[in-house]
Tab-separated table of C-alpha atoms in Angstrom:
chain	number	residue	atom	x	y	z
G	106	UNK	CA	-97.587	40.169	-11.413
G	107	UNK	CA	-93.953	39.733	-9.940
G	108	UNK	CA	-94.378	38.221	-6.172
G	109	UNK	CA	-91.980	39.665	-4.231
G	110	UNK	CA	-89.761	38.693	-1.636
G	111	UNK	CA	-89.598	39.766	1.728
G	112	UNK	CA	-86.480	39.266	3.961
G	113	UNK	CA	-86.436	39.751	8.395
G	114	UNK	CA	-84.629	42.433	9.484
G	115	UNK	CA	-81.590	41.503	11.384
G	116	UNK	CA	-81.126	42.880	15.209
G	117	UNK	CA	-79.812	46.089	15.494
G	118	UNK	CA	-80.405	46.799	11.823
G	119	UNK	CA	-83.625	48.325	11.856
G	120	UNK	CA	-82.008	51.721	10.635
G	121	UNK	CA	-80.575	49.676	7.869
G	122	UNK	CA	-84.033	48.335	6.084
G	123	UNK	CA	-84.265	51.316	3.481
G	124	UNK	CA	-80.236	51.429	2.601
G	125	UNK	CA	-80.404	49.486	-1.074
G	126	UNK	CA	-76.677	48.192	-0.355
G	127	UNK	CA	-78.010	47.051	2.930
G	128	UNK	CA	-81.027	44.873	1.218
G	129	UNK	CA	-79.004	43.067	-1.544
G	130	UNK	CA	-76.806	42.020	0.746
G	131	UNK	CA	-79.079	39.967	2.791
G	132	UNK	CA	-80.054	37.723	-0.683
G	133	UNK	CA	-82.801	36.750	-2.153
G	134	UNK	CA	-83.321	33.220	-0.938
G	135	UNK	CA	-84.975	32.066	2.183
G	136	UNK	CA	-87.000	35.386	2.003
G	137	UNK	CA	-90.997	35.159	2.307
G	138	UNK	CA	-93.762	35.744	0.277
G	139	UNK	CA	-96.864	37.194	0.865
G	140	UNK	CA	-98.435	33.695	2.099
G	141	UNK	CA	-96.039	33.858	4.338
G	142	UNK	CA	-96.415	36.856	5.685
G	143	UNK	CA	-100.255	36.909	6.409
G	144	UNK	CA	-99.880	34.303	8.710
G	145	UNK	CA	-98.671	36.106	11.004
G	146	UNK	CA	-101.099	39.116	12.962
G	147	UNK	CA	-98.736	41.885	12.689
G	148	UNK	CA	-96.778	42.679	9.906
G	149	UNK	CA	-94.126	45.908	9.709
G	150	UNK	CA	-93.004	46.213	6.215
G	151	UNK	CA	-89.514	49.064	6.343
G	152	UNK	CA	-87.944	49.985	3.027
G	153	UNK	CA	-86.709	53.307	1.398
G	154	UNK	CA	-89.818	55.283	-1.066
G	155	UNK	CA	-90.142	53.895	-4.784
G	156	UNK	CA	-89.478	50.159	-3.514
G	157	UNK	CA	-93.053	49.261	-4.309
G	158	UNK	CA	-94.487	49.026	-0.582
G	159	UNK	CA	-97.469	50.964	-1.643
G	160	UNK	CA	-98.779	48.956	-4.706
G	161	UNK	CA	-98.315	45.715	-3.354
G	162	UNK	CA	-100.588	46.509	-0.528
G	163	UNK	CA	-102.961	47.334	-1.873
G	164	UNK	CA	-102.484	45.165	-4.725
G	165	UNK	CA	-103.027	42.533	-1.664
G	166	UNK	CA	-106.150	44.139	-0.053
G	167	UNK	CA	-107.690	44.336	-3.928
G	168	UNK	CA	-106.979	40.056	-3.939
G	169	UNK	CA	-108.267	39.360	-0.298
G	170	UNK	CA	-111.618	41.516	-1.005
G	171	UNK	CA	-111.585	39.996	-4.491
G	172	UNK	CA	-111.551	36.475	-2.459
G	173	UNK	CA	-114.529	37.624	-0.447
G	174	UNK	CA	-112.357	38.303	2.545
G	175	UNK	CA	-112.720	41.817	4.812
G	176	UNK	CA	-109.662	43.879	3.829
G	177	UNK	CA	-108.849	47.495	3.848
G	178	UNK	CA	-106.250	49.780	2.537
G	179	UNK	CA	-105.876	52.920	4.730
G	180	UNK	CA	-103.122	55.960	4.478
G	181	UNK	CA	-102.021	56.519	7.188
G	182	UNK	CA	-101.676	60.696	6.695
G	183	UNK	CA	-105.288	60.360	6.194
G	184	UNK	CA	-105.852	58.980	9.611
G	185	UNK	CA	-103.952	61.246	11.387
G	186	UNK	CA	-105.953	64.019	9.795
G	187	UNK	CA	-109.665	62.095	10.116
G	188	UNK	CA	-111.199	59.279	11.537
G	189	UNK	CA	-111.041	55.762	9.744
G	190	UNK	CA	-114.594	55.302	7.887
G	191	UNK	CA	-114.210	59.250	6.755
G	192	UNK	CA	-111.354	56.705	4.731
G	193	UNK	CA	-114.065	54.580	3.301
G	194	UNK	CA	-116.661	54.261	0.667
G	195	UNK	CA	-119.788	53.123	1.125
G	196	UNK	CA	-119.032	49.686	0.642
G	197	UNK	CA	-116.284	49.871	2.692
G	198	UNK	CA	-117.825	50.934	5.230
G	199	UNK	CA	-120.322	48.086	5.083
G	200	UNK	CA	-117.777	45.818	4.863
G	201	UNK	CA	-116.348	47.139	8.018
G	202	UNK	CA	-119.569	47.263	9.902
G	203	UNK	CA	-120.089	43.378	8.465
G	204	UNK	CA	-117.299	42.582	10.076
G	205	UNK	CA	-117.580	43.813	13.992
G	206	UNK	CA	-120.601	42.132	13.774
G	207	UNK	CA	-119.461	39.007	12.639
G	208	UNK	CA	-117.475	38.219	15.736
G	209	UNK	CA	-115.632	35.203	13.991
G	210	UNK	CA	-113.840	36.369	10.581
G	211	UNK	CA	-110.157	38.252	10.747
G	212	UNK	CA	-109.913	41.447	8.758
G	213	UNK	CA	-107.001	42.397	7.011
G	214	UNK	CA	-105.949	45.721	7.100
G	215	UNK	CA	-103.445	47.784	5.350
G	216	UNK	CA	-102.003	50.782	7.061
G	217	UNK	CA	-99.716	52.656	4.540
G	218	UNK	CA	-97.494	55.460	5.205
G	219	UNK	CA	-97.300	56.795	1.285
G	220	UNK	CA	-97.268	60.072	2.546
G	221	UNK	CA	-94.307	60.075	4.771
G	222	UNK	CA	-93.369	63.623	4.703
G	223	UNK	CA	-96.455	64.804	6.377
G	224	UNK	CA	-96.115	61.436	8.999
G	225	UNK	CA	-94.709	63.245	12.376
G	226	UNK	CA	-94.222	61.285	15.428
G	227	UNK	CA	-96.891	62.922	16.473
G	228	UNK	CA	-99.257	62.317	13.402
G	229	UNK	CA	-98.062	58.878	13.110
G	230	UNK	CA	-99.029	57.953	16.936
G	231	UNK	CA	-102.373	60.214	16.471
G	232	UNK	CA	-103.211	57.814	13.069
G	233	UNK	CA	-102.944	54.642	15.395
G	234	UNK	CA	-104.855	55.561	17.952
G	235	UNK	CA	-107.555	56.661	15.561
G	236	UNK	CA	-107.500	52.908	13.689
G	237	UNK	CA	-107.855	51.149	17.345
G	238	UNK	CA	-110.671	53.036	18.158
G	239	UNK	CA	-112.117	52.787	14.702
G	240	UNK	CA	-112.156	49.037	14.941
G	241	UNK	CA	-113.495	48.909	19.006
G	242	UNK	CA	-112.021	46.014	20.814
G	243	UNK	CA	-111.401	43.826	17.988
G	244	UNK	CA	-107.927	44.068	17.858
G	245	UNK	CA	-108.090	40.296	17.805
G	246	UNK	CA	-109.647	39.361	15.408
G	247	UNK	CA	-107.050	42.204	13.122
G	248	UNK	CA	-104.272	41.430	10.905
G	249	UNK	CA	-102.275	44.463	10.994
G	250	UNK	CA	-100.067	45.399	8.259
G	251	UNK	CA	-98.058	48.476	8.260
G	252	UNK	CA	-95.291	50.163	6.444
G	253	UNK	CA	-93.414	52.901	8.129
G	254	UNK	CA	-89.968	54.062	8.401
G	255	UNK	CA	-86.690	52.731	9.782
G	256	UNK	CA	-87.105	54.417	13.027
G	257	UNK	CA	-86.761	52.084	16.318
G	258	UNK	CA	-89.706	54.820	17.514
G	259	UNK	CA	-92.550	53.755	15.143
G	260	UNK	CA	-91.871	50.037	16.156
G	261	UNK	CA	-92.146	50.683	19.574
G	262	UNK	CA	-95.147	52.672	19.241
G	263	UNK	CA	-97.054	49.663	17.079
G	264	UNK	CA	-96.018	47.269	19.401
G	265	UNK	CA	-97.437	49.544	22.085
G	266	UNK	CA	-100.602	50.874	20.668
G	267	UNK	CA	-101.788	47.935	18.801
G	268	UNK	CA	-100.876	44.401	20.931
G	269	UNK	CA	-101.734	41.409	19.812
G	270	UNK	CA	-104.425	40.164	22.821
G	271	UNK	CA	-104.016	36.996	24.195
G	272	UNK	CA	-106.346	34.012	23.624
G	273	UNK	CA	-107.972	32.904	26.460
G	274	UNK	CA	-108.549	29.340	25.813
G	275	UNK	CA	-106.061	26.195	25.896
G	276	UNK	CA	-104.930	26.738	22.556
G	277	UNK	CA	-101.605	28.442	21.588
G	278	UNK	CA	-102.102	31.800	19.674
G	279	UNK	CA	-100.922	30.333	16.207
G	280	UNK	CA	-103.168	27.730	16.535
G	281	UNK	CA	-106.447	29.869	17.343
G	282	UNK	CA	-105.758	32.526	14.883
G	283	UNK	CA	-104.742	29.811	11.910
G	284	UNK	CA	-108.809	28.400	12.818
G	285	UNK	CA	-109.646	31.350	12.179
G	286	UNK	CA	-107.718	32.655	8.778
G	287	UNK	CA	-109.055	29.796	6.774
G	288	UNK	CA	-107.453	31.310	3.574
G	289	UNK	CA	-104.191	31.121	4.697
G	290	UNK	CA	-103.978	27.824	6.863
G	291	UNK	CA	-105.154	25.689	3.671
G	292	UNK	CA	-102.511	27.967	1.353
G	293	UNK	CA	-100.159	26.011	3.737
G	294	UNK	CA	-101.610	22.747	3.958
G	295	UNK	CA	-99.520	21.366	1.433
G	296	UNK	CA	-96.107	22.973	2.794
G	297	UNK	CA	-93.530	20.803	4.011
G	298	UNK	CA	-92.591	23.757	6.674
G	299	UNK	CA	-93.515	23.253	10.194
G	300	UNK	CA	-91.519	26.552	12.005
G	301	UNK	CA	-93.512	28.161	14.138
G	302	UNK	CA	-95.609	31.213	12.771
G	303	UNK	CA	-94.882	34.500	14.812
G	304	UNK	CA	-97.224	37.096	15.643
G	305	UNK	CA	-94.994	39.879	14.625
G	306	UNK	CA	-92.715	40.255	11.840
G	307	UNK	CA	-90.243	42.795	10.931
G	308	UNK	CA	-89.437	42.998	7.601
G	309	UNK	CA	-88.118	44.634	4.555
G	310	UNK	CA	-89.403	44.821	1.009
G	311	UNK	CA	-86.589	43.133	-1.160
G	312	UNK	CA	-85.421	45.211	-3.966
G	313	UNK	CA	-85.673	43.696	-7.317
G	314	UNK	CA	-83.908	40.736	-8.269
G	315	UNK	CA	-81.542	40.174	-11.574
G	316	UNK	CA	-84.653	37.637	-12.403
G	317	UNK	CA	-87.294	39.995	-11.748
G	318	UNK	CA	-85.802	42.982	-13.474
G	319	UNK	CA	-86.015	40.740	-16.432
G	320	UNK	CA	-89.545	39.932	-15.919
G	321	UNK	CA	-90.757	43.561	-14.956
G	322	UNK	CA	-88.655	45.156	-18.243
G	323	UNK	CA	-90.597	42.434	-20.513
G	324	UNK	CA	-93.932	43.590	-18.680
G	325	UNK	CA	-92.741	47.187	-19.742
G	326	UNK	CA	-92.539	46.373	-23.367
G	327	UNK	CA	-88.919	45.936	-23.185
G	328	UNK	CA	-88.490	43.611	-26.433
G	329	UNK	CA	-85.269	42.036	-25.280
G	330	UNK	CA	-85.183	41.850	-21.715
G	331	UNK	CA	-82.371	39.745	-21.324
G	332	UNK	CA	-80.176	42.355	-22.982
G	333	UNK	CA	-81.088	45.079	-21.071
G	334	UNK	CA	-80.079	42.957	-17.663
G	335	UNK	CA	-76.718	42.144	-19.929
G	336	UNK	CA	-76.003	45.759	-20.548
G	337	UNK	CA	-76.732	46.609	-16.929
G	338	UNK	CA	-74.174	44.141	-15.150
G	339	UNK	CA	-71.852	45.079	-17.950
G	340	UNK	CA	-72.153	49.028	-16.963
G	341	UNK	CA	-72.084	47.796	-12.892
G	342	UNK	CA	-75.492	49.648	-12.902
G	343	UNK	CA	-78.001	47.153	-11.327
G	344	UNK	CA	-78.936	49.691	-8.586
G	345	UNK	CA	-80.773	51.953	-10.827
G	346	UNK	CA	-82.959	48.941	-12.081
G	347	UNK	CA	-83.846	47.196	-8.507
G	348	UNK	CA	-86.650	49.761	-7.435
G	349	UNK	CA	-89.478	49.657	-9.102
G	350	UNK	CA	-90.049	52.981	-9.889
G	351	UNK	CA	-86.697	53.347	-11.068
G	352	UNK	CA	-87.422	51.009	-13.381
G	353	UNK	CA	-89.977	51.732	-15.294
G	354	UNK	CA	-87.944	54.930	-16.162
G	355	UNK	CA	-85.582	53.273	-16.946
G	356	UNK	CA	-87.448	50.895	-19.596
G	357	UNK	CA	-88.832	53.978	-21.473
G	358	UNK	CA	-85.422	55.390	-21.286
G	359	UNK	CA	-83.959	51.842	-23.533
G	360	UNK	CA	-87.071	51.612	-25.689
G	361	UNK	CA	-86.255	54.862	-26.935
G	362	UNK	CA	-82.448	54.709	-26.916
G	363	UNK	CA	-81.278	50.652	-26.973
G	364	UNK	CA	-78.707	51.088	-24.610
G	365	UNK	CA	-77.707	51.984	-21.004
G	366	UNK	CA	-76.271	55.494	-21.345
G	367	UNK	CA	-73.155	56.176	-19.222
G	368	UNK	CA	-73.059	56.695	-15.378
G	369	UNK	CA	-73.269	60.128	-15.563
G	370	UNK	CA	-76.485	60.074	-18.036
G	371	UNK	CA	-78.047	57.258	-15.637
G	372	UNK	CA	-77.333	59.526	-12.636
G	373	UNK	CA	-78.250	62.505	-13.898
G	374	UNK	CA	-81.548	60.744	-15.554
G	375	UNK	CA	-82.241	59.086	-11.449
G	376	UNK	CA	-82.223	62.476	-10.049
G	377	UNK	CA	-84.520	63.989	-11.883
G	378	UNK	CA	-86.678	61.309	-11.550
G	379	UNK	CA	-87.138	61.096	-7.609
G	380	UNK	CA	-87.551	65.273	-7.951
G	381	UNK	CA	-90.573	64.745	-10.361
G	382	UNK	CA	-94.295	65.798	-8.225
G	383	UNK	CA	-95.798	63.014	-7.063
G	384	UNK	CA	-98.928	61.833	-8.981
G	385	UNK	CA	-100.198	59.918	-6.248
G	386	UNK	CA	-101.076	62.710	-4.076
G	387	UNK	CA	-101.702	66.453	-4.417
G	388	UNK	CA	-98.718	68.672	-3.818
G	389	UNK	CA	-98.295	71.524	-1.299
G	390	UNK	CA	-97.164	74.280	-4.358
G	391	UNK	CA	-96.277	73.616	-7.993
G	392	UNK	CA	-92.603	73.379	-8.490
G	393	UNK	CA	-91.070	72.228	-12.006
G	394	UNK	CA	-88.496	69.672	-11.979
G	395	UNK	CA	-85.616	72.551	-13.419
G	396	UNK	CA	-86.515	74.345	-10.540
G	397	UNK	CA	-86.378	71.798	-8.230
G	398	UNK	CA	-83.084	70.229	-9.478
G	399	UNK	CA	-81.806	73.673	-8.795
G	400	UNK	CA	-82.795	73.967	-5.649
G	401	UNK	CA	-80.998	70.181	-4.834
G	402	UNK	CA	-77.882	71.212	-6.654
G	403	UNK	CA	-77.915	74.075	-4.339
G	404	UNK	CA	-78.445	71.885	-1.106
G	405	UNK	CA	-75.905	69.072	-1.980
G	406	UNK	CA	-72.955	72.525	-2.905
G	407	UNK	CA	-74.168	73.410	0.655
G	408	UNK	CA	-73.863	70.394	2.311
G	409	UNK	CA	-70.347	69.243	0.260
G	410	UNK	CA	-68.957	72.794	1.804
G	411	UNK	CA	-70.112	72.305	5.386
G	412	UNK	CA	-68.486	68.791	5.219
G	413	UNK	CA	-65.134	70.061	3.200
């Protein structure tokens, strides 16, 4: 499994996070992990659809409740159509209800907004409200991560819905919460870095790296890697390889051909792709791809006359 790299949004560049060009330009190094990140007790993640925000969280709340820890992975369209355990199993659920009683451990959870199109303001407010009642007056003892879009809005409205409370003892809030997420204060026993862990983070999902495109193609049965990457700097065509989904079209597409077609062939090949129905979630009507590239070719002639 790639880890991947996180980077802070700068100030004033929240509206920025999804923009590819944007992302690549803020480098790869100094950027966090996911240790990193769960130290902290409220996490935004911002970056545009297909970057991979969905499967690495809950990829993450799979390896915390693998670890024994409380974690939960929660769509956010869900909860702004239902309450939160009518979003859990049975075990779940148990593991929820284990949890307000336990009055000590942190859950993690992981609010997701895969559905975007059907996240309104409105919805999106209506789904937080729902998780803070759904958890009581724990807020607490919560790690909060959510991804949601690059809208100065939603950030206000997380901050506002969902604070983190203060501790009411002598110690600082790092300190009290770190006592408490055992898990993640002895992951950073051993590191040599003493900055000061905040309680909210902004940040973006990196897109992939020239190093992790290589790694991801040779997970995708790509038998020479290193020669894909080669024949993608040589084209200038890195940007079709650094979201995930992207990629993994893209690795069927040079199994079966060997090569990097030309820009127009790579283009064409990217469009159809992000018009393809969703098989993570039930669409509102059946619509084939044809018909649906016609109906974009029709919006973009629109849009090119309005702006000529």
């Amino acid at each position: 499994m790639i880890e991947r790299i996180f980077q802070s949004i700068p100030e004033g560049r929240l509206s920025e996070a999804d923009q590819q060009s944007f992302l690549v330009s803020l480098g790869w190094s100094r950027g966090a992990t996911w240790n990193d990140l769960l130290r902290s007790r409220r996490v935004l993640i911002i970056s545009e659809a297909g970057a991979g925000k969905t499967f690495e969280c809950r990829s993450q709340a799979r390896l915390l409740s693998d670890a024994g820890e409380p974690a939960f992975f929660v769509e956010l369209a869900g909860l702004a159509k239902g309450e939160l355990r009518s979003l859990l199993d049975d075990e779940e659920e148990a593991r929820l209800d284990a949890w307000l009683s336990s009055q000590s451990d942190v859950a993690t959870f992981f609010l997701d907004s895969i559905d975007e199109l059907q996240l309104s303001l409105g919805s999106f407010e209506r789904a937080l409200k729902r998780f803070k009642k759904g958890i009581g007056s724990q807020l607490g003892r919560a790690r909060i991560v959510i991804t949601t879009r690059p809208i100065a809005f939603d950030e206000e409205l997380v901050r506002g819905l969902l604070p983190v409370p203060p501790v009411s003892s002598t110690e600082s809030n790092e300190e009290a919460f770190a006592k408490i997420a055992m898990r993640t204060e002895k992951k950073q026993q051993n590191s040599n870095r003493d900055e000061e862990v905040a309680d909210w983070r902004t940040v973006a999902l990196m897109p992939l790296s020239d190093a992790q495109i290589v790694d991801f193609a040779r997970g995708q049965g790509v038998e020479s890697p290193a020669a894909l990457l080669n024949d993608l700097q040589r084209r200038n065509a890195q940007e079709f390889a650094r979201r995930p989904q992207d990629l993994i079209e893209l690795c069927a597409d040079w199994r079966e051909h060997k090569r990097i077609r030309t820009h127009h062939d790579q283009v064409a090949a990217n469009v159809r792709i992000k018009l393809q129905p969703r098989d993570d979630r039930s669409e509102a009507a059946e619509l084939s791809v044809d018909r649906a590239l016609e109906g974009a070719s029709r919006l973009a002639l629109a849009m090119l006359a309005r702006a000529v």
